Coordinates of C-alpha atoms in Angstrom, one line a residue:
M1 CA 124.6 264.9 -38.6
S2 CA 122.5 262.5 -36.1
A3 CA 122.6 261.8 -32.6
A4 CA 125.1 259.9 -31.8
S5 CA 128.0 262.2 -33.6
G6 CA 126.0 265.2 -32.1
A7 CA 127.0 263.6 -28.0
S8 CA 128.9 265.5 -26.0
D9 CA 129.5 262.6 -23.6
A10 CA 132.4 260.0 -24.1
A11 CA 129.4 257.0 -24.8
G12 CA 127.7 258.9 -27.3
L13 CA 124.5 258.8 -25.8
G14 CA 123.4 262.5 -25.5
R15 CA 122.1 264.4 -22.5
A16 CA 118.3 263.7 -23.4
R17 CA 119.0 259.7 -23.7
A18 CA 121.0 259.6 -20.5
V19 CA 119.2 261.5 -18.7
A20 CA 116.7 259.0 -19.6
F21 CA 119.0 256.4 -18.3
V22 CA 119.0 257.9 -14.7
T23 CA 115.9 258.8 -14.4
P24 CA 114.8 255.6 -13.2
A25 CA 117.6 255.1 -11.0
F26 CA 116.4 259.1 -9.7
L27 CA 112.6 257.9 -8.7
L28 CA 114.2 255.6 -7.0
I29 CA 115.9 257.0 -5.0
A30 CA 113.6 260.1 -4.4
A31 CA 111.1 257.2 -3.4
F32 CA 113.1 254.9 -0.9
L33 CA 115.6 257.7 0.4
V34 CA 114.7 260.6 -0.4
F35 CA 110.5 261.0 0.5
P36 CA 110.9 258.9 3.6
A37 CA 113.5 261.4 4.7
V38 CA 112.0 264.8 5.0
W39 CA 109.0 263.1 5.7
T40 CA 111.2 262.1 8.9
I41 CA 112.2 265.8 9.2
W42 CA 108.4 267.1 9.2
L43 CA 107.3 264.3 11.2
G44 CA 110.0 265.3 14.1
M45 CA 108.7 268.5 13.7
T46 CA 105.2 268.0 15.0
D47 CA 103.3 266.2 17.8
F48 CA 101.9 263.5 15.6
R49 CA 100.9 260.0 17.3
L50 CA 99.5 256.8 15.6
T51 CA 96.6 257.2 17.5
G52 CA 94.1 259.8 19.1
A53 CA 93.5 263.1 18.4
Q54 CA 97.5 263.5 17.5
A55 CA 97.0 261.1 14.5
A56 CA 93.7 262.7 13.1
D57 CA 95.4 266.5 13.3
P58 CA 99.2 266.7 13.9
K59 CA 100.1 270.5 15.3
F60 CA 103.5 271.3 14.6
V61 CA 105.2 271.9 18.0
G62 CA 108.5 272.9 16.2
L63 CA 112.1 272.0 18.2
D64 CA 110.1 270.8 21.0
N65 CA 110.7 266.6 20.9
Y66 CA 114.3 267.8 20.2
R67 CA 114.4 269.5 23.1
A68 CA 112.5 267.1 24.9
A69 CA 115.3 264.0 23.7
L70 CA 118.1 266.3 24.7
A71 CA 116.8 266.7 28.2
D72 CA 114.8 262.9 28.7
P73 CA 117.3 260.7 30.4
A74 CA 115.9 257.4 28.8
F75 CA 117.6 258.6 25.6
H76 CA 121.3 259.1 27.4
N77 CA 121.2 255.9 28.1
S78 CA 119.8 254.8 25.6
L79 CA 122.6 256.3 23.6
W80 CA 125.2 255.3 26.2
L81 CA 124.0 251.6 25.8
T82 CA 124.5 252.3 21.9
I83 CA 127.7 253.8 21.5
V84 CA 128.8 250.8 24.5
F85 CA 127.2 248.6 22.7
V86 CA 129.5 249.7 19.2
F87 CA 132.7 249.6 20.8
G88 CA 132.3 246.3 21.4
S89 CA 131.2 244.4 19.3
A90 CA 132.1 246.4 16.3
I91 CA 135.5 248.1 17.0
V92 CA 136.7 246.1 19.4
G93 CA 134.6 242.8 18.8
Q94 CA 133.9 242.2 15.0
S95 CA 137.2 244.3 14.0
V96 CA 139.8 242.5 16.2
L97 CA 138.4 239.1 15.6
G98 CA 138.1 239.2 12.0
F99 CA 141.3 240.6 11.7
L100 CA 143.3 238.0 14.0
I101 CA 141.3 234.8 12.2
A102 CA 142.5 236.3 9.0
W103 CA 145.6 236.5 9.4
T104 CA 146.0 233.1 11.7
M105 CA 143.8 232.0 7.7
R106 CA 146.9 232.8 5.9
S107 CA 149.3 230.1 6.5
V108 CA 147.0 227.4 7.9
P109 CA 145.6 224.7 4.4
K110 CA 143.7 225.6 2.2
A111 CA 141.0 222.6 3.5
V112 CA 141.4 224.2 6.9
K113 CA 140.7 228.0 5.7
A114 CA 138.4 226.6 3.3
I115 CA 135.7 225.6 6.4
V116 CA 136.7 228.1 8.9
E117 CA 135.4 230.9 6.0
T118 CA 132.0 228.6 5.5
L119 CA 131.8 229.1 9.2
V120 CA 131.9 232.3 9.3
L121 CA 129.8 232.9 6.6
M122 CA 127.1 230.8 7.9
A123 CA 127.0 232.9 10.9
W124 CA 126.4 236.4 8.1
I125 CA 124.1 235.0 5.5
L126 CA 121.3 233.8 8.5
P127 CA 118.5 235.9 8.8
S128 CA 119.1 237.6 11.7
S129 CA 115.8 236.1 13.1
I130 CA 117.4 232.5 13.1
V131 CA 120.2 234.1 14.7
A132 CA 118.6 235.1 17.7
F133 CA 116.6 232.1 17.7
L134 CA 119.5 230.5 17.9
W135 CA 120.9 232.3 20.3
V136 CA 118.3 232.9 22.9
A137 CA 118.6 228.4 22.7
F138 CA 122.5 228.6 22.9
L139 CA 121.6 231.4 26.6
N140 CA 118.8 229.7 28.1
N141 CA 118.8 228.6 31.4
N142 CA 116.0 226.4 31.0
G143 CA 118.3 223.5 29.4
G144 CA 120.8 226.1 27.6
T145 CA 123.8 224.5 25.8
L146 CA 125.5 227.7 27.8
G147 CA 124.2 225.9 31.3
T148 CA 125.1 222.2 29.5
I149 CA 128.8 223.6 28.6
L150 CA 129.3 225.5 31.6
N151 CA 127.4 222.8 34.3
T152 CA 125.0 226.1 35.1
P153 CA 121.8 225.5 34.6
D154 CA 120.4 228.1 36.2
T155 CA 122.2 231.2 35.0
A156 CA 120.2 233.4 33.3
W157 CA 122.5 234.7 31.2
L158 CA 120.2 236.9 29.3
L159 CA 118.6 238.1 32.3
E160 CA 121.9 238.6 34.8
Y161 CA 125.2 240.1 32.0
P162 CA 122.4 241.4 29.1
M163 CA 125.4 243.5 27.7
A164 CA 127.5 241.3 27.7
S165 CA 125.4 239.4 25.9
I166 CA 123.7 241.2 22.5
I167 CA 127.9 242.4 22.4
I168 CA 129.0 239.0 22.2
Y169 CA 125.5 237.9 19.8
N170 CA 126.9 240.4 17.2
T171 CA 130.6 240.0 16.7
W172 CA 129.5 236.3 16.7
R173 CA 126.8 237.6 13.9
G174 CA 129.0 240.1 12.3
T175 CA 132.7 239.4 11.7
A176 CA 132.7 237.3 8.8
F177 CA 132.5 241.1 6.9
S178 CA 135.7 242.1 8.6
M179 CA 137.4 239.1 7.9
L180 CA 136.9 238.6 4.1
L181 CA 137.7 242.5 4.2
F182 CA 141.0 241.5 6.4
S183 CA 141.6 238.7 4.2
A184 CA 142.0 240.7 0.8
A185 CA 143.8 243.8 2.6
L186 CA 146.7 240.9 3.8
G187 CA 146.6 239.1 0.0
A188 CA 148.1 242.7 -1.7
V189 CA 150.9 242.5 1.1
P190 CA 154.4 242.1 -0.6
P191 CA 155.3 238.5 0.5
S192 CA 159.1 239.6 -0.5
Q193 CA 158.1 242.7 2.4
L194 CA 157.5 240.1 5.2
E195 CA 160.2 237.6 4.1
T196 CA 162.4 239.9 4.6
A197 CA 161.5 241.5 7.8
R198 CA 161.6 237.2 8.8
L199 CA 165.0 237.1 7.7
A200 CA 165.5 240.0 10.2
G201 CA 164.8 238.5 13.3
A202 CA 161.1 241.6 12.8
S203 CA 158.8 240.0 16.0
T204 CA 155.5 239.0 14.6
L205 CA 154.1 241.8 16.4
Q206 CA 157.0 244.0 14.5
Q207 CA 156.4 242.6 11.0
F208 CA 152.6 244.3 12.4
R209 CA 153.8 247.3 13.0
D210 CA 156.3 247.9 10.4
V211 CA 155.1 246.5 7.7
V212 CA 151.5 245.1 7.2
F213 CA 150.3 247.8 9.5
P214 CA 150.8 250.8 6.2
H215 CA 149.7 248.7 4.2
I216 CA 146.2 247.1 5.1
R217 CA 145.5 251.3 7.4
G218 CA 142.7 252.2 4.5
H219 CA 140.8 249.2 4.9
I220 CA 140.9 249.4 8.6
L221 CA 139.2 252.6 8.4
T222 CA 136.8 251.9 5.8
N223 CA 136.2 248.4 8.1
T224 CA 135.5 250.4 11.0
L225 CA 133.5 253.0 9.6
L226 CA 131.2 250.0 8.1
I227 CA 130.6 248.0 10.4
S228 CA 130.6 250.7 13.1
L229 CA 127.3 252.1 11.3
W230 CA 125.9 249.2 10.7
T231 CA 126.5 247.6 14.3
F232 CA 125.0 252.1 15.4
N233 CA 122.0 252.0 13.3
D234 CA 121.7 247.1 13.9
F235 CA 118.1 246.3 15.7
G236 CA 119.4 242.9 16.4
P237 CA 119.4 243.3 20.2
Y238 CA 115.6 243.6 20.0
L239 CA 114.9 239.7 18.8
L240 CA 117.0 238.7 21.7
T241 CA 116.3 241.0 24.8
A242 CA 113.4 243.3 23.3
G243 CA 115.5 246.2 25.1
G244 CA 115.3 244.9 28.8
P245 CA 115.7 243.9 32.0
D246 CA 115.0 246.8 32.7
H247 CA 115.8 249.4 29.7
A248 CA 119.6 247.1 30.0
T249 CA 120.3 246.8 26.3
E250 CA 118.1 249.5 25.0
T251 CA 119.8 250.6 22.0
L252 CA 118.9 254.0 19.7
P253 CA 116.9 252.0 16.9
V254 CA 115.5 249.6 19.9
F255 CA 114.1 253.1 22.1
I256 CA 112.9 254.6 19.0
Y257 CA 110.9 251.6 18.0
L258 CA 109.8 251.5 21.4
R259 CA 108.3 254.6 22.0
A260 CA 107.3 255.7 18.4
L261 CA 105.7 252.4 16.7
Y262 CA 105.2 250.2 19.9
G263 CA 103.8 253.4 22.5
G264 CA 102.6 255.5 19.5
E265 CA 105.1 258.5 20.1
L266 CA 105.5 259.2 16.0
G267 CA 106.6 262.8 16.5
Y268 CA 109.4 261.8 18.9
G269 CA 110.6 259.1 17.9
S270 CA 110.6 260.7 14.3
A271 CA 112.8 263.4 15.9
I272 CA 115.5 261.1 18.1
S273 CA 115.5 259.2 13.9
F274 CA 117.2 262.6 12.5
I275 CA 120.0 262.8 15.7
M276 CA 120.7 259.4 14.9
L277 CA 121.4 260.3 10.9
L278 CA 123.4 263.3 12.5
I279 CA 125.1 261.0 14.1
N280 CA 126.1 258.6 11.0
L281 CA 126.8 262.1 9.1
V282 CA 129.4 262.5 11.9
I283 CA 130.8 259.6 11.9
A284 CA 131.3 259.6 7.6
L285 CA 132.4 263.5 8.0
L286 CA 134.8 262.1 10.8
Y287 CA 136.7 259.0 8.5
I288 CA 136.7 261.0 4.7
R289 CA 138.8 263.5 6.5
L290 CA 141.0 260.1 8.2
L291 CA 141.0 259.4 5.1
R292 CA 141.9 263.0 2.8
E293 CA 144.4 263.3 5.0
R294 CA 146.1 259.5 4.9
R295 CA 146.1 259.9 1.0
T296 CA 147.8 263.5 1.5
A297 CA 150.1 262.0 3.7
N298 CA 150.7 259.0 1.0
R299 CA 151.3 261.4 -2.3
S300 CA 153.3 263.5 0.0
M301 CA 155.7 260.3 1.2
D302 CA 155.4 259.6 -2.2
A303 CA 157.3 262.8 -3.6
D304 CA 159.7 262.2 -1.1
D305 CA 160.5 259.7 -2.7
A306 CA 160.5 260.0 -6.0
K307 CA 162.5 263.3 -5.1
A308 CA 165.5 260.4 -2.8
E309 CA 165.6 258.6 -6.1
A310 CA 166.4 261.4 -8.6
D311 CA 169.0 262.6 -5.8
E312 CA 170.8 259.0 -6.5
V313 CA 170.7 259.2 -9.2
L314 CA 172.1 262.6 -10.4
T315 CA 175.0 261.9 -7.5
A316 CA 175.7 258.5 -9.5
A317 CA 176.0 260.5 -12.7
E318 CA 177.8 263.4 -10.9
A319 CA 180.0 260.3 -9.3
R320 CA 180.2 258.7 -13.3
N321 CA 182.0 262.3 -14.4
V322 CA 184.4 263.1 -12.0
G323 CA 185.3 259.0 -13.0
Q324 CA 185.6 260.1 -16.1

């Protein structure tokens, strides 16, 4: 009997050859994901520094770094700024703007739609360093584009409105993903249902609430999870403000960089990185739970619809029997 015929898997590879195929992927995952994560956890329990005696002979300090982080007002401020940044630029900014663009583009000429989508995608595919340079030039108080348009040449936007500046910057930069996802989701909404709603006199808000939203609810959850995680871990604000002025835009990724690499406190920064990982896991688990509840609710609704349809068929059959 050949090895292929004796294989128990559908592809006919056999266990040995299947393991040989996936081993390179596992090695890459171990080298670039598992090992850095384990090393970060270990560093977070030491007083390791980039320079000095702790660099040559780091000591195990257990959970001291975590206790120090949880009691550090600078960490609390950074966590709060990160929450504001995620809520303003991801949940409100990118999601809402992405949906509005996708919703508007449904009824415009194809040429206009192509131009708008191209412009939005350009903001997404450009490197972060280039986008940051463009926005620094746009917001500069010395001949900047925004100051020239509004005739306020002396307004230092990045200094006077730092959080608003990086929120708008990140919204502009990341809206393309939400727009593409919602465009695909809206394309799956049955046109007949929207047309029926229009003929029934439903307003745009009623059409969205009663027809569109039930179909795209899962896409909204997926979009919110992905852009929240990306924004939570985004280092882009550093390119505009370097965490300033006076720590006003020091989100967690920037805070970790300044303390771990710029300040040399690698053990402390690793502890905060692990705290960030735990927060990401909580967000992901919350999304999975919401998605599971939605699927359970959909299966229940499908079962109820099937039962109602069966009852209608049975009622019609009984009516025919009585008529005969």
